Amino acid sequence: MMTSFGLYFATRFSLKEQVQIIALTLLIGAFMSIAFSLGNPKLAVHGIAGIGTEAQNHQGSWKGVYGHKNSFGSMMVLTFLTFWTLPKETSKLYRWLGLILAVILLQLSRSVTAMVISVLLILIMLFYKQFRWRGKFSVIFLDIGIIFLGCLGLIVFSYWVEIVTGLGRDPTITGRTHIWGVALNRFMERPLLGYGRGAFWAPNSRYAIEAGNAIGPGGWIPPHAHNGLIDLALDVGLIGVLIFLVCYFRTFTEALKRAYANNNPENIWPLGFIIFLTMNNVTENCLLYLTNVYWVLFITVVFTLNKTKKMEQITLKQSCLNY
């Protein structure tokens, strides 16, 4: 259903209309989060009515209508990116309302990962805006290097205290490396097709319990591997991962070409989202996990760029015939 809706959204609306609709949707989510966090903080703020490790670790962090502070922070980064890439004719007041609101709510989420992603994303987008090498496709390798360094920087800056000193949580990125170890070991048992979508982390799954025990005897069972590519491999195996990577890099190349060939702000949205998706999946799962907006937007970007490329090819053929 997510893929089908992404296909509909891509074919029904132009890129400019998509950015406008996404911005409005995220703004509604931001206002709803404010309303819930202020009106019913027991539901929308961590630790107000909760007990246990999560309540203690995230005390006072806003989660809004998104269920967790990291999800809330991630959506606010996406909100900031979308309002930044709104079309030129958009009201400045509306644009600044979205940008300022996203920054404020991002701070209230206290999501270190989201904050680091936002800073890295802003720096990368400013880089693209400042240096436009039109027609030089060798820049693709530079951009891939930037994404790689951005992901590495995300881990270092988000968990530098744990990595350097081992204080607080631990130098295992809040137990993620233990989860990754168990997941990768089990993945080798079914490398080609994986375990099926969501099966590895299903409720009461022995694999999920094993991953939880690897962190410590606390009874906590991780809902996913906290890494999008690892979870994708567990879901669909190496065959599925290979198909995804081919699709991803083709889309990244087309998004890069479109961003460098146009001065309209909305044309940088596909590239910005692809970079955001990459960094966000380093320590979270934002691909096929449950029902989520990230996969919908990824499919939308894929089909939108493909649609644009086909239209350009048709226009070129018609021009040649007319000539």
Short mmCIF file of C-alpha atoms in Angstrom, two decimals:
data_model
loop_
_atom_site.label_atom_id
_atom_site.label_comp_id
_atom_site.label_asym_id
_atom_site.label_seq_id
_atom_site.Cartn_x
_atom_site.Cartn_y
_atom_site.Cartn_z
CA MET A 1 0.00 0.00 0.00
CA MET A 2 2.88 2.36 0.73
CA THR A 3 4.42 1.69 -2.67
CA SER A 4 1.07 2.05 -4.43
CA PHE A 5 0.39 5.39 -2.77
CA GLY A 6 3.89 6.58 -3.65
CA LEU A 7 3.20 5.70 -7.29
CA TYR A 8 -0.12 7.57 -7.20
CA PHE A 9 1.41 10.63 -5.55
CA ALA A 10 4.25 10.76 -8.09
CA THR A 11 2.02 10.44 -11.15
CA ARG A 12 -0.83 12.65 -9.92
CA PHE A 13 1.17 15.73 -8.87
CA SER A 14 4.13 17.65 -10.24
CA LEU A 15 7.29 18.00 -8.14
CA LYS A 16 6.32 21.54 -7.16
CA GLU A 17 2.87 20.39 -6.01
CA GLN A 18 4.40 17.46 -4.14
CA VAL A 19 6.69 19.70 -2.10
CA GLN A 20 3.79 22.02 -1.27
CA ILE A 21 1.55 19.14 -0.16
CA ILE A 22 4.32 17.50 1.90
CA ALA A 23 5.11 20.81 3.60
CA LEU A 24 1.46 21.39 4.53
CA THR A 25 1.10 17.81 5.82
CA LEU A 26 4.21 18.09 7.99
CA LEU A 27 3.07 21.48 9.29
CA ILE A 28 -0.24 19.93 10.37
CA GLY A 29 1.74 17.20 12.15
CA ALA A 30 3.84 19.84 13.91
CA PHE A 31 0.77 21.73 15.15
CA MET A 32 -0.89 18.49 16.27
CA SER A 33 2.28 17.60 18.19
CA ILE A 34 2.22 20.97 19.95
CA ALA A 35 -1.45 20.52 20.82
CA PHE A 36 -0.93 17.03 22.24
CA SER A 37 2.30 17.88 24.06
CA LEU A 38 0.72 20.87 25.80
CA GLY A 39 -2.82 19.53 26.16
CA ASN A 40 -2.05 15.92 27.09
CA PRO A 41 1.65 15.61 27.96
CA LYS A 42 1.15 12.11 29.37
CA LEU A 43 0.74 10.88 25.81
CA ALA A 44 3.10 13.19 23.94
CA VAL A 45 6.04 13.76 26.30
CA HIS A 46 8.43 11.06 27.49
CA GLY A 47 8.53 10.27 31.20
CA ILE A 48 5.43 12.21 32.29
CA ALA A 49 3.44 9.10 33.13
CA GLY A 50 5.90 6.35 32.32
CA ILE A 51 8.14 4.15 34.37
CA GLY A 52 11.17 2.13 33.47
CA THR A 53 14.34 2.74 31.51
CA GLU A 54 12.81 4.61 28.59
CA ALA A 55 10.96 7.07 30.82
CA GLN A 56 14.12 7.77 32.81
CA ASN A 57 16.41 8.14 29.78
CA HIS A 58 14.07 10.42 27.81
CA GLN A 59 12.51 12.38 30.67
CA GLY A 60 10.86 15.54 29.33
CA SER A 61 11.64 14.89 25.65
CA TRP A 62 8.78 15.64 23.30
CA LYS A 63 7.53 12.87 21.05
CA GLY A 64 4.42 14.64 19.80
CA VAL A 65 2.08 12.46 17.76
CA TYR A 66 4.95 10.30 16.47
CA GLY A 67 5.42 7.94 19.41
CA HIS A 68 9.12 8.49 20.15
CA LYS A 69 11.47 11.43 20.42
CA ASN A 70 13.75 10.15 17.65
CA SER A 71 10.80 9.77 15.27
CA PHE A 72 9.56 13.22 16.23
CA GLY A 73 13.00 14.75 15.74
CA SER A 74 13.39 13.00 12.39
CA MET A 75 10.04 14.38 11.17
CA MET A 76 11.08 17.89 12.21
CA VAL A 77 14.29 17.57 10.18
CA LEU A 78 12.15 16.52 7.22
CA THR A 79 9.84 19.48 7.90
CA PHE A 80 12.79 21.88 7.85
CA LEU A 81 14.11 20.40 4.60
CA THR A 82 10.70 20.59 2.91
CA PHE A 83 10.04 24.21 3.87
CA TRP A 84 13.55 25.12 2.76
CA THR A 85 12.86 23.73 -0.72
CA LEU A 86 9.41 25.27 -1.24
CA PRO A 87 8.90 27.01 -4.63
CA LYS A 88 10.02 30.62 -5.04
CA GLU A 89 6.48 32.00 -5.17
CA THR A 90 5.73 30.67 -1.67
CA SER A 91 4.94 33.32 0.93
CA LYS A 92 8.02 34.19 2.98
CA LEU A 93 5.91 34.31 6.14
CA TYR A 94 4.68 30.76 5.52
CA ARG A 95 8.19 29.52 4.74
CA TRP A 96 9.71 31.08 7.85
CA LEU A 97 6.85 29.82 10.01
CA GLY A 98 7.64 26.26 9.00
CA LEU A 99 11.41 26.65 9.36
CA ILE A 100 11.29 28.29 12.80
CA LEU A 101 8.66 25.87 14.09
CA ALA A 102 10.72 22.88 12.90
CA VAL A 103 13.84 24.17 14.67
CA ILE A 104 11.99 24.82 17.96
CA LEU A 105 10.31 21.42 17.98
CA LEU A 106 13.56 19.71 17.03
CA GLN A 107 15.14 21.19 20.16
CA LEU A 108 12.20 20.05 22.28
CA SER A 109 12.60 16.50 20.99
CA ARG A 110 16.14 16.39 22.41
CA SER A 111 17.02 13.87 19.72
CA VAL A 112 20.79 14.10 19.30
CA THR A 113 20.68 12.03 16.11
CA ALA A 114 18.11 14.34 14.52
CA MET A 115 20.05 17.43 15.54
CA VAL A 116 23.26 16.11 14.02
CA ILE A 117 21.45 15.11 10.81
CA SER A 118 19.93 18.59 10.56
CA VAL A 119 23.32 20.31 10.87
CA LEU A 120 24.99 17.98 8.36
CA LEU A 121 22.06 18.29 5.97
CA ILE A 122 22.13 22.09 6.10
CA LEU A 123 25.87 22.13 5.41
CA ILE A 124 25.49 19.75 2.47
CA MET A 125 22.58 21.72 0.98
CA LEU A 126 24.51 24.97 1.31
CA PHE A 127 27.41 23.28 -0.46
CA TYR A 128 25.15 22.29 -3.36
CA LYS A 129 23.66 25.76 -3.55
CA GLN A 130 27.06 27.46 -3.57
CA PHE A 131 28.84 25.16 -6.02
CA ARG A 132 26.87 24.13 -9.09
CA TRP A 133 29.06 22.22 -11.54
CA ARG A 134 26.61 21.93 -14.40
CA GLY A 135 27.25 19.21 -16.90
CA LYS A 136 30.17 17.66 -15.01
CA PHE A 137 28.88 14.29 -13.91
CA SER A 138 32.20 13.32 -12.33
CA VAL A 139 30.90 15.29 -9.35
CA ILE A 140 28.79 12.20 -8.53
CA PHE A 141 31.81 10.57 -6.92
CA LEU A 142 32.37 13.67 -4.80
CA ASP A 143 28.74 13.59 -3.68
CA ILE A 144 28.91 9.91 -2.77
CA GLY A 145 31.97 10.74 -0.69
CA ILE A 146 30.04 13.54 1.01
CA ILE A 147 27.20 11.18 1.91
CA PHE A 148 29.66 8.62 3.30
CA LEU A 149 31.41 11.24 5.41
CA GLY A 150 28.04 12.58 6.52
CA CYS A 151 26.98 9.15 7.78
CA LEU A 152 30.31 8.66 9.53
CA GLY A 153 30.02 12.13 11.04
CA LEU A 154 26.51 11.27 12.25
CA ILE A 155 27.80 8.36 14.32
CA VAL A 156 30.82 10.25 15.66
CA PHE A 157 29.01 13.44 16.62
CA SER A 158 25.88 11.73 17.95
CA TYR A 159 27.75 9.33 20.23
CA TRP A 160 31.13 10.96 20.76
CA VAL A 161 30.84 10.78 24.56
CA GLU A 162 30.17 7.05 24.52
CA ILE A 163 32.80 6.41 21.88
CA VAL A 164 35.55 8.42 23.56
CA THR A 165 34.92 7.76 27.23
CA GLY A 166 32.52 4.86 27.48
CA LEU A 167 30.53 6.80 30.09
CA GLY A 168 26.74 7.07 30.33
CA ARG A 169 25.38 4.33 28.13
CA ASP A 170 28.41 2.55 26.64
CA PRO A 171 30.78 2.66 23.66
CA THR A 172 28.49 0.35 21.67
CA ILE A 173 26.27 3.18 20.37
CA THR A 174 23.56 2.54 23.00
CA GLY A 175 23.78 -1.21 22.45
CA ARG A 176 23.31 -0.98 18.70
CA THR A 177 26.51 -2.85 17.88
CA HIS A 178 25.32 -5.80 19.97
CA ILE A 179 22.03 -5.84 18.05
CA TRP A 180 23.87 -5.56 14.74
CA GLY A 181 26.13 -8.47 15.69
CA VAL A 182 23.22 -10.80 16.41
CA ALA A 183 21.31 -9.64 13.32
CA LEU A 184 24.24 -10.15 10.97
CA ASN A 185 25.06 -13.57 12.41
CA ARG A 186 21.47 -14.71 11.93
CA PHE A 187 21.35 -13.10 8.49
CA MET A 188 24.11 -15.46 7.33
CA GLU A 189 21.70 -18.35 7.90
CA ARG A 190 19.33 -16.98 5.21
CA PRO A 191 21.44 -14.64 3.08
CA LEU A 192 19.60 -14.73 -0.25
CA LEU A 193 15.94 -14.15 0.61
CA GLY A 194 16.06 -13.15 4.27
CA TYR A 195 13.33 -13.90 6.80
CA GLY A 196 10.44 -12.03 5.19
CA ARG A 197 9.21 -8.53 5.87
CA GLY A 198 9.00 -7.88 9.61
CA ALA A 199 9.42 -11.55 10.53
CA PHE A 200 12.81 -11.28 12.26
CA TRP A 201 11.55 -8.67 14.77
CA ALA A 202 7.99 -10.00 15.09
CA PRO A 203 6.45 -10.03 18.62
CA ASN A 204 7.95 -12.81 20.76
CA SER A 205 10.44 -13.64 18.00
CA ARG A 206 13.31 -15.70 19.38
CA TYR A 207 15.71 -13.68 17.25
CA ALA A 208 14.54 -10.39 18.75
CA ILE A 209 14.79 -11.89 22.25
CA GLU A 210 18.32 -13.05 21.47
CA ALA A 211 19.27 -9.53 20.35
CA GLY A 212 17.80 -8.09 23.53
CA ASN A 213 19.73 -10.54 25.70
CA ALA A 214 22.94 -9.57 23.89
CA ILE A 215 22.55 -6.03 25.25
CA GLY A 216 21.93 -7.09 28.82
CA PRO A 217 19.52 -8.84 31.17
CA GLY A 218 16.92 -6.11 31.22
CA GLY A 219 14.05 -7.76 29.46
CA TRP A 220 14.03 -5.16 26.67
CA ILE A 221 13.37 -6.55 23.19
CA PRO A 222 14.49 -4.31 20.30
CA PRO A 223 11.74 -3.63 17.71
CA HIS A 224 14.26 -3.44 14.86
CA ALA A 225 18.01 -3.42 14.20
CA HIS A 226 18.34 0.39 14.34
CA ASN A 227 19.91 0.29 10.90
CA GLY A 228 17.86 0.46 7.73
CA LEU A 229 20.15 -1.58 5.49
CA ILE A 230 20.57 -4.41 8.01
CA ASP A 231 16.81 -4.62 8.50
CA LEU A 232 16.29 -4.56 4.74
CA ALA A 233 18.71 -7.49 4.41
CA LEU A 234 16.84 -9.41 7.11
CA ASP A 235 13.54 -8.73 5.35
CA VAL A 236 14.38 -9.42 1.71
CA GLY A 237 17.92 -10.85 1.66
CA LEU A 238 20.84 -9.98 -0.59
CA ILE A 239 18.67 -10.17 -3.70
CA GLY A 240 16.30 -7.53 -2.36
CA VAL A 241 19.16 -5.36 -1.07
CA LEU A 242 20.85 -5.46 -4.47
CA ILE A 243 17.63 -4.38 -6.22
CA PHE A 244 17.19 -1.56 -3.70
CA LEU A 245 20.78 -0.33 -4.10
CA VAL A 246 20.52 -0.29 -7.90
CA CYS A 247 17.28 1.70 -7.61
CA TYR A 248 18.79 3.98 -4.97
CA PHE A 249 21.94 4.91 -6.89
CA ARG A 250 20.05 5.45 -10.15
CA THR A 251 17.66 7.75 -8.29
CA PHE A 252 20.54 9.52 -6.57
CA THR A 253 22.20 10.18 -9.93
CA GLU A 254 19.00 11.56 -11.46
CA ALA A 255 18.32 13.69 -8.36
CA LEU A 256 21.84 15.08 -8.53
CA LYS A 257 21.51 15.95 -12.22
CA ARG A 258 18.18 17.67 -11.60
CA ALA A 259 19.49 19.65 -8.63
CA TYR A 260 22.50 20.95 -10.57
CA ALA A 261 20.54 21.70 -13.75
CA ASN A 262 17.88 23.91 -12.13
CA ASN A 263 17.78 26.99 -9.94
CA ASN A 264 14.24 26.35 -8.67
CA PRO A 265 14.33 25.40 -4.94
CA GLU A 266 11.92 22.48 -5.33
CA ASN A 267 14.35 20.74 -7.68
CA ILE A 268 16.79 20.17 -4.83
CA TRP A 269 14.11 18.39 -2.77
CA PRO A 270 14.70 14.89 -4.26
CA LEU A 271 18.44 15.11 -3.63
CA GLY A 272 17.94 16.50 -0.13
CA PHE A 273 15.51 13.72 0.74
CA ILE A 274 17.78 10.98 -0.62
CA ILE A 275 20.67 12.28 1.51
CA PHE A 276 18.39 12.62 4.55
CA LEU A 277 17.12 9.06 4.06
CA THR A 278 20.68 7.71 3.91
CA MET A 279 21.81 9.41 7.11
CA ASN A 280 18.58 8.64 8.95
CA ASN A 281 19.00 4.91 8.27
CA VAL A 282 22.44 4.71 9.84
CA THR A 283 21.07 4.38 13.38
CA GLU A 284 17.32 3.98 12.70
CA ASN A 285 15.13 1.90 10.39
CA CYS A 286 13.21 4.08 7.92
CA LEU A 287 12.73 1.76 4.95
CA LEU A 288 10.29 -1.18 5.03
CA TYR A 289 9.64 -1.02 8.78
CA LEU A 290 5.89 -1.13 9.52
CA THR A 291 3.96 1.70 7.83
CA ASN A 292 6.02 4.85 7.45
CA VAL A 293 6.14 7.99 5.36
CA TYR A 294 9.81 7.57 4.44
CA TRP A 295 9.22 4.64 2.09
CA VAL A 296 6.26 6.45 0.52
CA LEU A 297 8.43 9.51 -0.16
CA PHE A 298 11.29 7.38 -1.47
CA ILE A 299 9.00 5.66 -3.97
CA THR A 300 7.54 9.06 -4.87
CA VAL A 301 10.99 10.45 -5.60
CA VAL A 302 11.93 7.37 -7.66
CA PHE A 303 8.83 7.55 -9.86
CA THR A 304 8.86 11.36 -10.11
CA LEU A 305 12.41 11.46 -11.43
CA ASN A 306 11.72 8.54 -13.77
CA LYS A 307 8.58 10.29 -15.04
CA THR A 308 10.51 13.50 -15.64
CA LYS A 309 13.25 11.65 -17.50
CA LYS A 310 10.71 9.91 -19.75
CA MET A 311 8.98 13.21 -20.51
CA GLU A 312 12.31 14.83 -21.40
CA GLN A 313 13.12 11.95 -23.75
CA ILE A 314 9.72 12.25 -25.45
CA THR A 315 10.14 16.00 -25.82
CA LEU A 316 13.61 15.53 -27.31
CA LYS A 317 12.29 12.96 -29.83
CA GLN A 318 9.46 15.27 -30.86
CA SER A 319 11.88 18.15 -31.31
CA CYS A 320 14.13 16.00 -33.49
CA LEU A 321 11.17 14.88 -35.59
CA ASN A 322 9.96 18.46 -36.00
CA TYR A 323 13.44 19.53 -36.98
#
